[in-house]
Amino acid sequence: SPGEDSQCSLNNTVIQSTVLESIIAAAANWAHVPTDVLIAVVRGEGCGGGDRVGGICQYTDDQVNQFSAAGAKDPRNCLPRGRASGPLQIYYDSVNWDPWKNAVNMGTGENRTPEICNIKDSVYAAAYILSAYYDGCANANHNVNNTPTNWSETDKQRALTGWAQGCSAQLCSGVAGGFYCQKLEEWSGQTTPGQCEDDSTEVDTDP
């Protein structure tokens, strides 16, 4: 698994910062999540919603570095507990944030205090949540090493449905679940695969 100093790359036509691309690729690689699935969440939650391209997708490398440093907070959408908060609008409570918040330390070997308004911390948490939803219902004790690296289209839809509305037997159901399944297919062609220098596993973006 990639460590703190690993460099992962991908090329996404919407995300302007190569630093953000590297964080996404490294988090996806660690969590065994296809990068197109994680990017769909980053774009849907952090870049303005829908087909708008703003938010962290338009951040410079300096901005991403600033708001990804340990303890740093991106002031955009940084709200108190009990609200959807931070760059990826994760609900800030004991169910949706607390069980997953330590993903950044698990994935990088760092020892930081996780911050929901931190870009890096929230991206790793999102990757961990998506990895857990591979099985259909997220388990807070999920071990990413038990998640396969090659996902089918159904696997991707199940994880995105879980992200959007929790455990559901009906894939792509509801407004939010349907949105993410539709956008995954639409947006997946905007990313080309990357690779982590210290891991021979290619970051999968194929639908």
CSV table of C-alpha atoms in Angstrom, one decimal:
chain,number,residue,atom,x,y,z
A,1,SER,CA,0.0,0.0,0.0
A,2,PRO,CA,1.2,3.5,-0.7
A,3,GLY,CA,2.8,5.3,2.3
A,4,GLU,CA,3.1,8.9,3.3
A,5,ASP,CA,5.8,9.7,0.7
A,6,SER,CA,4.3,7.7,-2.2
A,7,GLN,CA,3.5,9.6,-5.4
A,8,CYS,CA,0.5,8.6,-7.3
A,9,SER,CA,-0.7,10.2,-10.6
A,10,LEU,CA,-3.7,10.3,-12.8
A,11,ASN,CA,-4.9,12.8,-15.4
A,12,ASN,CA,-8.4,14.2,-14.9
A,13,THR,CA,-9.7,16.9,-17.3
A,14,VAL,CA,-11.7,18.7,-14.6
A,15,ILE,CA,-9.4,18.7,-11.6
A,16,GLN,CA,-6.8,21.5,-12.0
A,17,SER,CA,-4.4,20.5,-9.2
A,18,THR,CA,-1.9,17.7,-9.8
A,19,VAL,CA,-1.5,17.6,-6.0
A,20,LEU,CA,-5.2,16.9,-5.6
A,21,GLU,CA,-5.0,14.2,-8.3
A,22,SER,CA,-2.2,12.6,-6.5
A,23,ILE,CA,-4.1,12.6,-3.2
A,24,ILE,CA,-7.1,11.0,-4.9
A,25,ALA,CA,-5.1,8.4,-6.7
A,26,ALA,CA,-3.1,7.5,-3.5
A,27,ALA,CA,-6.3,7.2,-1.4
A,28,ALA,CA,-8.1,5.1,-4.0
A,29,ASN,CA,-5.1,2.9,-4.4
A,30,TRP,CA,-4.9,2.3,-0.6
A,31,ALA,CA,-8.6,1.6,-0.2
A,32,HIS,CA,-8.8,-0.6,-3.3
A,33,VAL,CA,-11.4,1.8,-4.8
A,34,PRO,CA,-11.4,2.6,-8.6
A,35,THR,CA,-10.4,6.1,-9.1
A,36,ASP,CA,-13.4,6.9,-11.2
A,37,VAL,CA,-15.6,6.1,-8.3
A,38,LEU,CA,-13.7,8.3,-5.9
A,39,ILE,CA,-13.5,11.1,-8.4
A,40,ALA,CA,-17.3,10.9,-8.9
A,41,VAL,CA,-17.7,11.6,-5.2
A,42,VAL,CA,-15.0,14.3,-5.2
A,43,ARG,CA,-16.7,16.0,-8.1
A,44,GLY,CA,-20.2,15.6,-6.9
A,45,GLU,CA,-19.6,16.8,-3.4
A,46,GLY,CA,-16.5,19.0,-3.6
A,47,CYS,CA,-16.6,20.7,-7.0
A,48,GLY,CA,-19.9,22.5,-7.0
A,49,GLY,CA,-22.4,19.7,-7.6
A,50,GLY,CA,-23.9,18.5,-10.8
A,51,ASP,CA,-21.9,19.4,-13.9
A,52,ARG,CA,-20.6,22.6,-12.3
A,53,VAL,CA,-16.9,22.8,-12.0
A,54,GLY,CA,-15.8,24.9,-9.0
A,55,GLY,CA,-14.7,24.3,-5.4
A,56,ILE,CA,-11.7,22.1,-4.9
A,57,CYS,CA,-11.6,21.1,-8.6
A,58,GLN,CA,-10.4,24.6,-9.4
A,59,TYR,CA,-7.9,24.9,-6.5
A,60,THR,CA,-4.3,25.4,-7.3
A,61,ASP,CA,-1.5,23.1,-6.0
A,62,ASP,CA,-0.7,25.7,-3.4
A,63,GLN,CA,-4.3,25.8,-2.1
A,64,VAL,CA,-4.6,22.0,-2.0
A,65,ASN,CA,-1.3,21.8,-0.1
A,66,GLN,CA,-2.4,24.5,2.3
A,67,PHE,CA,-5.7,22.9,3.1
A,68,SER,CA,-4.3,19.3,3.2
A,69,ALA,CA,-1.6,20.1,5.8
A,70,ALA,CA,-2.1,18.4,9.1
A,71,GLY,CA,-4.7,20.3,11.1
A,72,ALA,CA,-5.6,22.7,8.3
A,73,LYS,CA,-9.2,23.6,7.4
A,74,ASP,CA,-10.6,24.6,4.1
A,75,PRO,CA,-13.1,27.3,5.2
A,76,ARG,CA,-15.4,26.5,2.3
A,77,ASN,CA,-18.4,24.6,3.7
A,78,CYS,CA,-16.6,24.0,7.0
A,79,LEU,CA,-19.6,23.6,9.3
A,80,PRO,CA,-20.1,22.3,12.9
A,81,ARG,CA,-21.2,18.8,14.0
A,82,GLY,CA,-24.6,17.8,13.0
A,83,ARG,CA,-24.2,19.2,9.4
A,84,ALA,CA,-22.7,18.0,6.1
A,85,SER,CA,-19.3,19.5,6.4
A,86,GLY,CA,-16.0,19.9,4.7
A,87,PRO,CA,-14.7,19.6,1.1
A,88,LEU,CA,-16.6,16.4,0.5
A,89,GLN,CA,-19.7,17.3,2.5
A,90,ILE,CA,-19.5,14.2,4.8
A,91,TYR,CA,-22.1,14.4,7.5
A,92,TYR,CA,-20.3,15.4,10.7
A,93,ASP,CA,-21.5,13.0,13.3
A,94,SER,CA,-20.7,9.7,15.1
A,95,VAL,CA,-22.0,7.6,12.2
A,96,ASN,CA,-20.8,9.2,9.0
A,97,TRP,CA,-17.5,10.7,10.0
A,98,ASP,CA,-16.1,9.3,13.3
A,99,PRO,CA,-15.8,5.7,12.2
A,100,TRP,CA,-13.9,6.6,9.0
A,101,LYS,CA,-11.9,9.7,10.0
A,102,ASN,CA,-8.7,7.8,10.8
A,103,ALA,CA,-8.4,6.6,7.2
A,104,VAL,CA,-5.7,9.2,6.4
A,105,ASN,CA,-3.5,7.8,9.1
A,106,MET,CA,-4.2,4.2,8.1
A,107,GLY,CA,-3.5,5.0,4.5
A,108,THR,CA,-0.4,7.1,4.8
A,109,GLY,CA,1.3,6.1,8.1
A,110,GLU,CA,0.9,9.6,9.4
A,111,ASN,CA,-0.2,10.4,12.9
A,112,ARG,CA,-2.4,13.5,12.4
A,113,THR,CA,-5.6,14.4,14.2
A,114,PRO,CA,-8.2,14.0,11.4
A,115,GLU,CA,-10.1,17.1,10.5
A,116,ILE,CA,-13.3,16.9,8.4
A,117,CYS,CA,-12.6,20.3,6.8
A,118,ASN,CA,-9.2,19.1,5.6
A,119,ILE,CA,-9.0,18.1,1.9
A,120,LYS,CA,-6.6,15.1,2.4
A,121,ASP,CA,-8.4,13.8,5.5
A,122,SER,CA,-11.8,13.9,3.9
A,123,VAL,CA,-10.6,12.3,0.6
A,124,TYR,CA,-9.1,9.4,2.5
A,125,ALA,CA,-12.3,9.1,4.6
A,126,ALA,CA,-14.4,9.0,1.5
A,127,ALA,CA,-12.2,6.3,-0.1
A,128,TYR,CA,-12.5,4.2,3.1
A,129,ILE,CA,-16.3,4.6,3.1
A,130,LEU,CA,-16.6,3.6,-0.6
A,131,SER,CA,-14.3,0.6,0.0
A,132,ALA,CA,-16.6,-0.5,2.9
A,133,TYR,CA,-19.7,-0.2,0.7
A,134,TYR,CA,-18.2,-2.6,-1.8
A,135,ASP,CA,-20.0,-5.3,0.2
A,136,GLY,CA,-23.3,-3.5,0.1
A,137,CYS,CA,-23.5,-2.3,3.7
A,138,ALA,CA,-20.6,-0.3,5.3
A,139,ASN,CA,-18.9,-1.9,8.3
A,140,ALA,CA,-16.8,0.5,10.4
A,141,ASN,CA,-14.3,-2.3,11.1
A,142,HIS,CA,-13.8,-2.8,7.4
A,143,ASN,CA,-10.3,-3.9,6.3
A,144,VAL,CA,-9.4,-2.4,2.9
A,145,ASN,CA,-7.2,-5.4,2.1
A,146,ASN,CA,-10.3,-7.5,1.9
A,147,THR,CA,-11.7,-5.4,-0.9
A,148,PRO,CA,-10.7,-6.6,-4.4
A,149,THR,CA,-8.9,-4.2,-6.7
A,150,ASN,CA,-10.9,-5.1,-9.8
A,151,TRP,CA,-14.5,-3.9,-9.5
A,152,SER,CA,-17.4,-4.7,-11.9
A,153,GLU,CA,-19.8,-2.0,-12.9
A,154,THR,CA,-22.3,-3.4,-10.4
A,155,ASP,CA,-19.7,-3.1,-7.6
A,156,LYS,CA,-19.2,0.6,-8.5
A,157,GLN,CA,-22.9,1.2,-8.5
A,158,ARG,CA,-23.3,-0.5,-5.2
A,159,ALA,CA,-20.6,1.6,-3.5
A,160,LEU,CA,-22.0,4.9,-5.0
A,161,THR,CA,-25.5,4.0,-3.9
A,162,GLY,CA,-24.2,3.4,-0.4
A,163,TRP,CA,-22.4,6.7,-0.4
A,164,ALA,CA,-25.5,8.5,-1.6
A,165,GLN,CA,-28.1,7.0,0.7
A,166,GLY,CA,-26.7,4.2,2.8
A,167,CYS,CA,-27.2,0.5,2.7
A,168,SER,CA,-29.7,-0.3,-0.1
A,169,ALA,CA,-30.7,-3.4,-1.9
A,170,GLN,CA,-31.8,-1.4,-4.9
A,171,LEU,CA,-28.8,-0.1,-6.9
A,172,CYS,CA,-28.9,3.4,-8.2
A,173,SER,CA,-32.1,4.0,-6.4
A,174,GLY,CA,-33.4,7.4,-5.2
A,175,VAL,CA,-32.5,10.8,-6.5
A,176,ALA,CA,-28.9,10.8,-5.1
A,177,GLY,CA,-28.1,7.2,-5.9
A,178,GLY,CA,-29.4,7.6,-9.5
A,179,PHE,CA,-27.4,10.8,-9.9
A,180,TYR,CA,-24.1,9.2,-9.0
A,181,CYS,CA,-24.6,6.1,-11.1
A,182,GLN,CA,-25.4,8.3,-14.1
A,183,LYS,CA,-22.5,10.6,-13.5
A,184,LEU,CA,-20.1,7.8,-13.0
A,185,GLU,CA,-20.6,6.6,-16.5
A,186,GLU,CA,-20.7,10.1,-17.9
A,187,TRP,CA,-17.5,11.3,-16.1
A,188,SER,CA,-15.4,8.2,-16.2
A,189,GLY,CA,-14.0,9.0,-19.6
A,190,GLN,CA,-12.4,12.2,-18.2
A,191,THR,CA,-9.7,10.3,-16.3
A,192,THR,CA,-6.8,8.3,-17.6
A,193,PRO,CA,-5.2,5.7,-15.3
A,194,GLY,CA,-2.3,6.4,-13.1
A,195,GLN,CA,0.1,4.4,-11.0
A,196,CYS,CA,1.7,4.7,-7.5
A,197,GLU,CA,5.5,4.7,-7.6
A,198,ASP,CA,5.9,2.3,-4.7
A,199,ASP,CA,3.1,0.0,-5.7
A,200,SER,CA,2.9,-2.0,-8.9
A,201,THR,CA,-0.9,-2.0,-8.9
A,202,GLU,CA,-2.3,0.2,-11.6
A,203,VAL,CA,-5.0,2.6,-10.4
A,204,ASP,CA,-8.1,1.2,-12.2
A,205,THR,CA,-10.4,3.7,-14.0
A,206,ASP,CA,-12.0,1.3,-16.4
A,207,PRO,CA,-15.8,1.1,-16.2
